[in-house]
Each structure stands twice: as C-alpha cells, then as structure tokens.
Short mmCIF file of C-alpha atoms and ligand atoms in Angstrom, two decimals:
data_model
loop_
_atom_site.label_atom_id
_atom_site.label_comp_id
_atom_site.label_asym_id
_atom_site.label_seq_id
_atom_site.Cartn_x
_atom_site.Cartn_y
_atom_site.Cartn_z
CA MET C 19 0.00 0.00 0.00
CA ALA C 20 1.26 3.52 -0.73
CA ALA C 21 2.51 5.30 2.39
CA ALA C 22 -0.17 7.96 2.28
CA ALA C 23 -2.97 5.43 1.91
CA ALA C 24 -1.54 3.35 4.76
CA ALA C 25 -1.32 6.43 6.97
CA SER C 26 -4.89 7.44 6.29
CA ALA C 27 -6.19 3.91 6.90
CA SER C 28 -4.32 3.94 10.21
CA ALA C 29 -5.72 7.34 11.07
CA GLU C 30 -9.26 6.11 10.50
CA ARG C 31 -8.61 3.35 13.02
CA GLY C 32 -7.31 5.88 15.54
CA VAL C 33 -3.78 4.51 15.24
CA ASP C 34 -1.30 7.30 15.12
CA VAL C 35 1.85 6.02 13.45
CA LYS C 36 4.93 8.02 14.31
CA LYS C 37 8.56 8.02 13.35
CA ASP C 38 10.79 5.31 14.78
CA GLY C 39 11.26 5.37 18.50
CA GLU C 40 8.25 7.50 19.30
CA GLU C 41 5.25 5.96 20.99
CA GLU C 42 2.05 5.79 19.04
CA GLN C 43 -1.45 6.52 20.23
CA VAL C 44 -3.98 3.73 19.79
CA VAL C 45 -7.70 4.24 20.43
CA ASN C 46 -10.25 1.68 19.30
CA PRO C 47 -13.01 -0.25 21.09
CA TRP C 48 -10.50 -2.83 22.36
CA GLU C 49 -7.36 -0.87 23.04
CA VAL C 50 -6.59 2.53 24.46
CA SER C 51 -2.99 3.54 24.92
CA ALA C 52 -0.98 6.69 24.52
CA GLY C 53 2.49 8.06 24.84
CA LYS C 54 3.84 9.91 27.88
CA GLY C 55 1.74 13.02 27.36
CA GLY C 56 -1.51 11.06 27.61
CA ILE C 57 -4.19 10.76 24.95
CA ASP C 58 -4.15 13.60 22.44
CA TYR C 59 -7.90 14.24 22.24
CA ASP C 60 -7.58 17.04 19.72
CA LYS C 61 -5.84 14.72 17.35
CA LEU C 62 -8.53 12.07 17.90
CA VAL C 63 -11.31 14.49 17.02
CA ASP C 64 -9.50 15.30 13.77
CA GLN C 65 -8.70 11.67 12.93
CA PHE C 66 -12.18 10.40 13.66
CA GLY C 67 -13.83 13.41 12.05
CA CYS C 68 -16.16 14.25 14.93
CA GLN C 69 -16.95 17.76 16.15
CA ARG C 70 -15.77 19.59 19.26
CA LEU C 71 -18.40 20.25 21.91
CA ASP C 72 -17.87 23.94 22.61
CA ALA C 73 -19.17 26.31 25.29
CA ALA C 74 -21.92 27.63 23.02
CA LEU C 75 -23.33 24.13 22.63
CA VAL C 76 -23.15 23.51 26.38
CA ASP C 77 -25.08 26.75 26.93
CA ARG C 78 -27.64 25.65 24.41
CA VAL C 79 -28.20 22.37 26.26
CA ALA C 80 -28.64 24.33 29.49
CA ARG C 81 -31.14 26.71 27.89
CA LEU C 82 -33.20 23.98 26.27
CA THR C 83 -33.38 21.78 29.34
CA GLY C 84 -33.85 24.62 31.79
CA ARG C 85 -31.28 23.18 34.14
CA PRO C 86 -27.59 23.75 34.79
CA PRO C 87 -25.34 21.65 32.57
CA HIS C 88 -23.93 18.50 34.13
CA ARG C 89 -20.39 18.92 35.46
CA PHE C 90 -19.23 16.48 32.76
CA LEU C 91 -20.37 19.10 30.23
CA ARG C 92 -19.15 22.14 32.18
CA ARG C 93 -15.70 20.58 32.46
CA GLY C 94 -15.27 19.22 28.96
CA ILE C 95 -15.40 15.56 29.99
CA PHE C 96 -17.97 15.00 27.28
CA PHE C 97 -15.95 16.92 24.73
CA ALA C 98 -16.92 15.74 21.24
CA HIS C 99 -20.09 15.04 19.30
CA ARG C 100 -21.64 14.24 15.97
CA ASP C 101 -24.74 16.18 14.94
CA LEU C 102 -25.77 17.06 18.49
CA ASN C 103 -27.02 20.35 17.07
CA GLU C 104 -29.52 18.55 14.88
CA ILE C 105 -31.02 16.74 17.87
CA LEU C 106 -31.27 20.05 19.72
CA ASN C 107 -32.87 21.78 16.72
CA LEU C 108 -35.58 19.13 16.64
CA TYR C 109 -36.03 19.23 20.38
CA GLU C 110 -36.43 23.00 20.23
CA ARG C 111 -39.26 22.50 17.75
CA GLY C 112 -40.96 20.12 20.19
CA GLU C 113 -39.80 16.84 18.67
CA LYS C 114 -38.35 14.17 20.92
CA PHE C 115 -35.60 11.61 20.42
CA TYR C 116 -34.38 8.54 22.28
CA LEU C 117 -31.11 7.71 24.00
CA TYR C 118 -29.03 4.61 23.38
CA THR C 119 -26.01 3.45 25.36
CA GLY C 120 -24.55 0.13 26.41
CA ARG C 121 -22.04 -1.95 28.24
CA GLY C 122 -19.97 -5.00 27.43
CA PRO C 123 -20.27 -7.17 30.54
CA SER C 124 -16.66 -8.31 30.85
CA SER C 125 -16.28 -8.09 34.61
CA GLU C 126 -18.28 -8.62 37.75
CA ALA C 127 -17.61 -5.30 39.40
CA LEU C 128 -17.72 -2.00 37.62
CA HIS C 129 -15.03 0.58 38.20
CA LEU C 130 -15.61 4.30 38.31
CA GLY C 131 -14.75 4.71 34.62
CA HIS C 132 -17.63 2.40 33.72
CA LEU C 133 -20.09 4.58 35.64
CA ILE C 134 -19.32 7.79 33.75
CA PRO C 135 -21.50 7.18 30.65
CA PHE C 136 -24.35 5.91 32.81
CA MET C 137 -24.23 8.86 35.22
CA PHE C 138 -24.29 11.16 32.23
CA THR C 139 -27.06 9.25 30.46
CA LYS C 140 -29.17 9.44 33.62
CA TYR C 141 -28.77 13.22 33.59
CA LEU C 142 -29.75 13.36 29.89
CA GLN C 143 -32.79 11.18 30.49
CA ASP C 144 -33.96 13.42 33.34
CA ALA C 145 -33.15 16.66 31.54
CA PHE C 146 -34.81 15.81 28.21
CA LYS C 147 -37.46 13.38 29.49
CA VAL C 148 -36.84 10.83 26.75
CA PRO C 149 -36.80 7.03 26.49
CA LEU C 150 -33.56 5.10 26.78
CA VAL C 151 -32.38 1.72 25.52
CA ILE C 152 -29.35 0.08 27.13
CA GLN C 153 -27.61 -2.75 25.29
CA LEU C 154 -25.68 -5.38 27.24
CA THR C 155 -23.35 -6.97 24.70
CA ASP C 156 -22.92 -10.36 26.35
CA ASP C 157 -22.29 -11.78 22.87
CA GLU C 158 -19.46 -9.29 22.28
CA LYS C 159 -17.71 -10.32 25.47
CA PHE C 160 -18.20 -14.00 24.64
CA LEU C 161 -16.47 -13.35 21.32
CA TRP C 162 -13.62 -11.22 22.64
CA LYS C 163 -12.95 -12.60 26.12
CA ASN C 164 -12.46 -16.13 27.20
CA LEU C 165 -15.94 -16.43 28.73
CA THR C 166 -18.63 -19.07 28.39
CA VAL C 167 -22.09 -18.09 27.17
CA GLU C 168 -23.48 -18.73 30.66
CA GLU C 169 -20.84 -16.58 32.34
CA SER C 170 -21.38 -13.69 29.88
CA LYS C 171 -25.11 -13.83 30.55
CA ARG C 172 -24.60 -13.91 34.29
CA LEU C 173 -22.26 -10.91 34.14
CA ALA C 174 -24.77 -9.02 31.99
CA ARG C 175 -27.44 -9.47 34.64
CA GLU C 176 -25.08 -8.49 37.47
CA ASN C 177 -23.98 -5.41 35.55
CA ALA C 178 -27.62 -4.52 34.92
CA LYS C 179 -27.99 -4.12 38.70
CA ASP C 180 -25.17 -1.60 38.81
CA ILE C 181 -26.68 0.24 35.88
CA ILE C 182 -30.13 0.33 37.49
CA ALA C 183 -28.47 1.62 40.67
CA CYS C 184 -27.52 4.75 38.72
CA GLY C 185 -31.16 5.76 39.09
CA PHE C 186 -32.80 5.16 35.71
CA ASP C 187 -36.55 5.51 35.44
CA VAL C 188 -38.15 2.12 34.75
CA GLU C 189 -41.03 3.82 32.93
CA ARG C 190 -38.63 5.20 30.33
CA THR C 191 -35.84 2.60 30.18
CA PHE C 192 -35.46 -0.71 28.37
CA ILE C 193 -32.37 -2.81 29.19
CA PHE C 194 -31.67 -5.80 26.98
CA SER C 195 -29.00 -8.44 26.55
CA ASP C 196 -28.09 -9.45 23.03
CA PHE C 197 -28.33 -13.17 23.75
CA SER C 198 -31.94 -12.81 24.78
CA PHE C 199 -33.18 -9.99 22.54
CA VAL C 200 -31.52 -10.38 19.12
CA GLY C 201 -34.06 -11.66 16.59
CA GLY C 202 -37.10 -10.35 14.78
CA ALA C 203 -36.93 -6.74 13.61
CA PHE C 204 -33.59 -6.25 15.36
CA TYR C 205 -32.05 -9.06 13.34
CA GLU C 206 -33.62 -7.81 10.12
CA ASN C 207 -31.84 -4.50 10.68
CA MET C 208 -28.59 -6.33 11.42
CA VAL C 209 -28.56 -8.05 8.05
CA LYS C 210 -29.54 -4.81 6.29
CA VAL C 211 -26.49 -3.19 7.85
CA ALA C 212 -24.26 -6.19 7.15
CA ARG C 213 -25.07 -6.15 3.44
CA CYS C 214 -23.83 -2.54 3.22
CA VAL C 215 -20.43 -3.09 4.83
CA THR C 216 -17.66 -4.77 2.86
CA TYR C 217 -14.93 -6.82 4.44
CA ASN C 218 -12.42 -4.17 3.39
CA LYS C 219 -14.47 -1.49 5.08
CA VAL C 220 -14.75 -3.32 8.40
CA VAL C 221 -11.00 -4.01 8.38
CA GLY C 222 -10.38 -0.34 7.62
CA ILE C 223 -12.56 0.81 10.51
CA PHE C 224 -11.69 -1.77 13.17
CA GLY C 225 -8.29 -3.07 12.10
CA PHE C 226 -9.18 -6.78 12.12
CA SER C 227 -6.43 -9.09 10.91
CA PRO C 228 -6.67 -12.35 8.93
CA GLU C 229 -6.13 -14.33 12.14
CA ASP C 230 -9.20 -12.86 13.83
CA HIS C 231 -12.19 -15.19 13.91
CA ILE C 232 -15.23 -14.23 11.90
CA GLY C 233 -17.33 -13.69 15.02
CA LYS C 234 -15.46 -10.42 15.52
CA VAL C 235 -15.90 -9.39 11.91
CA SER C 236 -19.63 -9.99 12.02
CA PHE C 237 -20.31 -8.36 15.40
CA PRO C 238 -20.42 -4.62 14.50
CA PRO C 239 -24.02 -4.70 13.12
CA VAL C 240 -25.19 -5.89 16.55
CA GLN C 241 -23.93 -2.70 18.17
CA ALA C 242 -25.07 -0.60 15.22
CA VAL C 243 -28.78 -1.35 15.04
CA PRO C 244 -30.02 -0.13 18.43
CA SER C 245 -29.41 3.27 16.75
CA PHE C 246 -32.50 2.59 14.62
CA PRO C 247 -35.93 2.83 16.29
CA SER C 248 -37.37 0.09 14.08
CA SER C 249 -35.14 -2.41 15.92
CA PHE C 250 -37.53 -1.97 18.88
CA PRO C 251 -41.05 -2.48 17.54
CA HIS C 252 -42.44 -2.80 21.09
CA LEU C 253 -41.22 0.74 21.80
CA PHE C 254 -41.17 2.77 18.63
CA ALA C 255 -43.60 1.10 16.23
CA VAL C 256 -45.35 4.38 15.51
CA ASN C 257 -42.22 6.42 14.90
CA ASP C 258 -39.58 4.68 12.84
CA GLN C 259 -37.83 7.95 12.01
CA LEU C 260 -37.33 8.94 15.66
CA ARG C 261 -33.82 10.32 16.12
CA CYS C 262 -31.29 8.65 18.38
CA LEU C 263 -28.59 10.20 20.59
CA ILE C 264 -25.76 7.98 21.82
CA PRO C 265 -23.73 8.99 24.88
CA CYS C 266 -20.49 6.97 24.94
CA ALA C 267 -16.75 7.10 25.46
CA ILE C 268 -14.85 8.09 22.32
CA ASP C 269 -13.39 4.59 21.86
CA GLN C 270 -16.85 3.45 20.66
CA ASP C 271 -16.83 5.95 17.81
CA PRO C 272 -15.78 3.40 15.13
CA TYR C 273 -19.02 1.44 15.57
CA PHE C 274 -21.08 4.54 15.02
CA ARG C 275 -19.00 5.86 12.13
CA MET C 276 -19.93 2.65 10.43
CA THR C 277 -23.58 3.02 11.51
CA ARG C 278 -23.83 6.60 10.25
CA ASP C 279 -22.26 5.62 6.98
CA VAL C 280 -24.84 2.89 6.39
CA ALA C 281 -27.99 4.59 7.79
CA PRO C 282 -29.06 6.68 4.78
CA ARG C 283 -28.47 3.76 2.43
CA ILE C 284 -31.09 1.68 4.23
CA GLY C 285 -33.52 4.56 4.67
CA TYR C 286 -32.77 5.40 8.30
CA GLN C 287 -31.69 8.49 10.21
CA LYS C 288 -28.08 8.73 11.31
CA PRO C 289 -27.68 8.56 15.09
CA SER C 290 -26.11 11.57 16.83
CA LEU C 291 -23.34 11.10 19.36
CA ILE C 292 -22.01 12.79 22.46
CA GLU C 293 -18.59 11.46 23.38
CA SER C 294 -16.43 11.50 26.49
CA ARG C 295 -12.79 11.35 27.39
CA PHE C 296 -11.53 8.34 29.31
CA PHE C 297 -11.36 8.19 33.05
CA PRO C 298 -7.63 7.88 33.73
CA ALA C 299 -6.02 5.01 35.59
CA LEU C 300 -4.65 5.80 39.06
CA GLN C 301 -1.20 5.65 37.48
CA GLY C 302 -1.95 8.52 35.10
CA GLU C 303 -3.37 9.64 31.77
CA ASN C 304 -1.46 7.22 29.54
CA THR C 305 -4.30 4.76 29.51
CA LYS C 306 -7.82 4.25 30.83
CA MET C 307 -8.69 2.20 33.87
CA SER C 308 -8.36 -1.47 33.25
CA ALA C 309 -10.72 -4.02 34.70
CA SER C 310 -7.88 -6.55 34.66
CA ASP C 311 -5.45 -4.55 36.84
CA PRO C 312 -7.10 -4.04 40.26
CA ASN C 313 -4.53 -1.46 41.31
CA SER C 314 -5.29 0.73 38.31
CA ALA C 315 -8.89 1.30 39.27
CA ILE C 316 -11.34 2.15 42.05
CA TYR C 317 -14.25 -0.28 41.94
CA VAL C 318 -17.80 0.45 42.96
CA THR C 319 -17.42 -2.44 45.41
CA ASP C 320 -14.32 -1.03 47.14
CA THR C 321 -14.38 -0.40 50.88
CA ARG C 322 -13.31 2.84 52.45
CA LYS C 323 -10.04 1.20 53.42
CA GLU C 324 -9.36 0.00 49.87
CA ILE C 325 -10.11 3.43 48.45
CA THR C 326 -7.80 5.03 51.00
CA THR C 327 -4.95 2.63 50.27
CA LYS C 328 -5.28 2.87 46.50
CA VAL C 329 -5.45 6.65 46.43
CA ASN C 330 -2.59 7.10 48.86
CA ARG C 331 -0.38 4.44 47.35
CA TYR C 332 -1.09 4.55 43.60
CA ALA C 333 -2.65 7.86 42.57
CA PHE C 334 0.03 9.61 40.55
CA SER C 335 0.95 12.92 42.13
CA GLY C 336 1.97 16.15 40.46
CA GLY C 337 3.32 17.41 43.78
CA GLN C 338 7.02 17.94 44.48
CA ASP C 339 9.27 15.40 46.19
CA SER C 340 9.80 17.35 49.38
CA VAL C 341 7.55 19.67 51.35
CA GLU C 342 10.09 22.50 51.00
CA LEU C 343 10.23 22.16 47.25
CA HIS C 344 6.45 21.83 47.04
CA ARG C 345 5.87 25.02 49.03
CA LYS C 346 8.26 26.77 46.65
CA LEU C 347 7.21 25.32 43.26
CA GLY C 348 3.68 24.01 43.81
CA ALA C 349 2.06 21.07 42.04
CA ASN C 350 1.88 20.28 38.35
CA LEU C 351 -1.88 19.94 37.92
CA ASN C 352 -1.57 18.65 34.37
CA VAL C 353 -0.31 15.27 35.51
CA ASP C 354 -1.88 15.07 38.97
CA VAL C 355 -4.39 12.21 39.18
CA PRO C 356 -6.18 13.31 42.39
CA ILE C 357 -6.99 16.65 40.72
CA LYS C 358 -8.19 14.85 37.58
CA TYR C 359 -10.48 12.64 39.66
CA LEU C 360 -11.84 15.61 41.62
CA ASN C 361 -12.53 17.24 38.27
CA PHE C 362 -14.79 14.28 37.43
CA PHE C 363 -16.55 13.92 40.75
CA LEU C 364 -16.39 17.01 42.97
CA GLU C 365 -19.61 18.84 42.15
CA ASP C 366 -18.90 22.31 43.52
CA ASP C 367 -17.02 24.45 40.95
CA ASP C 368 -15.86 27.03 43.50
CA VAL C 369 -14.48 24.44 45.90
CA LEU C 370 -12.68 22.71 43.04
CA GLU C 371 -11.13 25.97 41.83
CA HIS C 372 -10.00 26.78 45.34
CA ILE C 373 -8.30 23.41 45.79
CA LYS C 374 -6.58 23.69 42.41
CA LYS C 375 -5.26 27.16 43.19
CA GLU C 376 -4.00 26.28 46.65
CA TYR C 377 -2.35 23.10 45.41
CA LYS C 378 -0.82 24.69 42.33
CA GLU C 379 0.70 27.45 44.41
CA GLY C 380 2.12 25.05 46.97
CA ARG C 381 -0.09 25.97 49.93
CA MET C 382 -1.90 22.63 49.79
CA LEU C 383 0.05 19.38 49.88
CA THR C 384 -0.61 16.18 47.92
CA GLY C 385 -1.67 14.39 51.12
CA GLU C 386 -4.38 16.97 51.74
CA VAL C 387 -5.71 16.80 48.19
CA LYS C 388 -5.74 13.01 48.36
CA GLN C 389 -7.69 13.23 51.61
CA ARG C 390 -10.35 15.35 49.89
CA LEU C 391 -10.47 12.88 47.06
CA ILE C 392 -10.89 9.91 49.39
CA GLU C 393 -13.90 11.64 50.97
CA VAL C 394 -15.49 12.39 47.59
CA LEU C 395 -14.90 8.88 46.23
CA TYR C 396 -16.06 7.18 49.37
CA GLU C 397 -19.29 9.15 49.37
CA LEU C 398 -19.91 8.26 45.73
CA VAL C 399 -19.09 4.57 46.16
CA ALA C 400 -21.10 4.25 49.39
CA ARG C 401 -24.11 5.88 47.71
CA HIS C 402 -23.80 3.47 44.79
CA GLN C 403 -23.52 0.48 47.12
CA ARG C 404 -26.65 1.51 49.01
CA ALA C 405 -28.57 1.95 45.76
CA ARG C 406 -27.38 -1.38 44.37
CA ALA C 407 -28.39 -3.21 47.54
CA GLN C 408 -31.96 -2.03 46.86
CA VAL C 409 -32.02 -3.52 43.35
CA THR C 410 -34.00 -6.78 43.40
CA GLU C 411 -34.22 -9.55 40.79
CA GLU C 412 -37.79 -8.40 40.14
CA MET C 413 -36.53 -4.92 39.30
CA VAL C 414 -34.01 -6.36 36.83
CA ASP C 415 -36.84 -8.35 35.23
CA ALA C 416 -38.97 -5.20 35.05
CA PHE C 417 -36.27 -3.19 33.25
CA MET C 418 -35.53 -6.07 30.89
CA ALA C 419 -39.12 -7.00 30.06
CA VAL C 420 -40.03 -6.56 26.39
CA ARG C 421 -42.92 -4.16 26.91
CA PRO C 422 -44.14 -0.75 25.82
CA LEU C 423 -42.78 2.05 28.01
CA PRO C 424 -45.79 3.70 29.64
CA ASN C 425 -44.38 7.14 30.10
CA MET C 426 -41.78 7.52 27.35
CA PHE C 427 -42.02 11.22 26.66
CA GLY C 428 -43.97 12.30 29.73
N1 LIG I 507 -19.08 -2.17 23.17
C1 LIG I 507 -19.41 -1.53 24.41
C2 LIG I 507 -18.47 -2.07 25.52
O1 LIG I 507 -17.70 -2.95 25.32
C3 LIG I 507 -20.83 -1.79 24.83
C4 LIG I 507 -21.85 -1.01 24.02
C5 LIG I 507 -22.84 -1.54 23.24
C6 LIG I 507 -22.01 0.41 23.97
N2 LIG I 507 -23.59 -0.55 22.70
C7 LIG I 507 -23.10 0.65 23.11
C8 LIG I 507 -21.33 1.49 24.57
C9 LIG I 507 -23.53 1.95 22.84
C10 LIG I 507 -21.76 2.78 24.28
C11 LIG I 507 -22.85 3.02 23.44
O2 LIG I 507 -18.53 -1.59 26.63
#
C-alpha cells in the first residue's frame, strides 16, 4: 500500500503512526494507549472526524433543558459530538428523540470509569425526558474474552444491577442483553447493515487481521442497530424515524462511524453522538482504567479502606518530592491524578477551583488533596452500594421485560 494510503487507513482506526522510536497513540473499542503526554484528544477528534463540543453548545443544552449543565459538560469531559445540534434543533421545535447506550459485561464489578456514561445518560434522560435503551453486549464479550455463554449472561445481569443503581426511570428505560433480545426486527436491521459493509471497510474501521475469527468481523451490526428505532417495535412502532442520541466514550466511535455511513443507504436516520474522554487510571493519563489490573482502578465495590490505600499508594501525584520544594514550586496539575479525579466527581465548581489554586501554588500538599479525594470517592461509592443493595431480581426483570414504556415522553 502507498505510504499515504496506509497512513490514512491507520488514522481512521485511531492509530497514530509516528517516526521510529516515538510511541504511538492507539484508540479503538479494544485498546486505548498513549504516549507519555496522555491521549491527544484534539488529534482524535480530527482523525475520527467528529466535532468539538464547545461552550456555546453547552449553553444551548442548558437553555433547552432549563437546568444547569452537568459537570461532565461544564468541564469538557464529554468533549466531542456528531450532529448534536440537529437533535437540539428538533427538540427545540418540540420533537423528541431517544437515547441509546450500552455496556460490554466483561467483569463482575464496575469501576468508576464504567459509571461515567451511565451517570451522564441518567442526567440526559432526566433533563430531556426521553426514552432510553441500554444494550448489554454479552455476545461481544463472549467473542472477545475467554468467557462461556453462561458466564457472559450472568455478568450481563449483574452489571444490569449496577446500571439500574444509577437511578434510571423504569417507565422510560429498556435494558436488553443481546443473547436474549436479538431476533425479529432487530435481526432484520442487522442483516440490512451487514449487506452494506464490505470486508475491506470493516478491516479499515476496526483493524481486524486475517487471524481474527469471523465472530469479531460480524459483530459490528449488533452494536449498530439499536441506533435505529425500528429495531424496537415494542417501543417505537409508531415512529420509525425517531432520532437517536448515543452517549459513549470516544473509543466506541468506530461502531457509530460505520452506523452513520450505512444509515441513509437503508432509509434510516443517522444517530447523533455525544462522546467522552476516558477516566484515567490511578497511574496517570497514559491509559484508561483497566478491569484486569485491580490497582489501576477504584471499583464500585471497594471499601473505604481499599479506596484510602489505592489513592494514597497509587494515585500519581503532580506534587514535588519534598515539602520545601512543594511550598516553593507548587504542584503540576496537568499530571496530577487526584486533581483529575476531583474534576470528574467534585460537584462544587468554587471548591474545586479553590483546591486547584492552593495546590498549584504550593499551599496545599498532595496528602491533603488526596484526603479530599478519598472523601469524595467514598461518598460516591457508598451511595452506589446503598442503591445497588436495593435492586432486586424483580426490578431487573422489570427493566428487561419486552414491553411498551408507559411514560416515554412524559
Ligand atoms: N461495546 C461496548 C463495551 O464494550 C458496549 C456497548 C454496546 C455500547 N452498545 C453501546 C457502549 C452503545 C456505548 C454506546 O462496553
């Protein structure tokens, strides 16, 4: 392949090929890694061809919903989008849309990074009063991880409890697992999508290699079609042109690039997207939290003691090596993980600004910032644990029942 063509194919996959010796940035649904400076999100937006979510758009969301923007919007954590403006234009004219998000159930316990899209989706559901479908891709995790069908299904149901604990409204939310729901109109849409995507195209988007099994190659339509209302006849039979908005982390973008490419060719609307940064590992911005490295992540099941130990021992500090030096030079907030985590979870903007200023100018020490973070995380995790303990098997069944939603747009 000519060098330019190779480079552009790599760029489409989010692989940033650099000169010898330099690290390359890789972002796709299965791998996220970056060089020392962390993920270059600006470069990703350009490579993927999505749009930046600017302050004007955040203001517009606030105006239309009549409530303050979520801190994830205020702080640029959801930082990119595709056609969000179109959804808002329709909404302004009194037309509704639906939300679609999902989770691949690869682990028993969720970590804080997994909660981010669901916390944000819950805010969107409340703010816009719209229906929501949540896909649990138990089939995806069967195909990619070394799990049995039974184990993938069990994890999907366990994860559903954590998702429900985020506070979704059962009258507006349908949760489904692929193993139990795929069929009927959903499957018809899958084959419509599949017929529009060549093998070359799927390799270009996802970077599959000849050694990959064909289960991987054929999976993308499964994640694509919840973007189309006609996949859910029990919900949207009367409105098969209803628009869809997908909140997700930016690593899922390839699936929806493919979906948006195909949609008009099969007579459907393109879904819109609102996309987030990754929640960094305790060790720093170079990668996202990994479910397979327990010391890289805070889990929603962690105890106060575990949170304390992990933050104190592993959270990468931008503070100086000695107190004297720190008082003189202050902290480097750009690399400091406790500050990054507070940016995600500390609600009060003024308090956050105060901590940043004091820390940056050396009046606050790393230990004090970490203490604040431990309090914030513990409160969040404890609240989640209380909510999850209230989730019964009957509630899971209620969310997952194939039924009309009584109060979709109420
Ligand atoms: N592939 C995603 C994962 O592994 C799960 C998923 C399915 C998803 N549909 C989605 C995520 C829609 C975001 C939006 O976690």
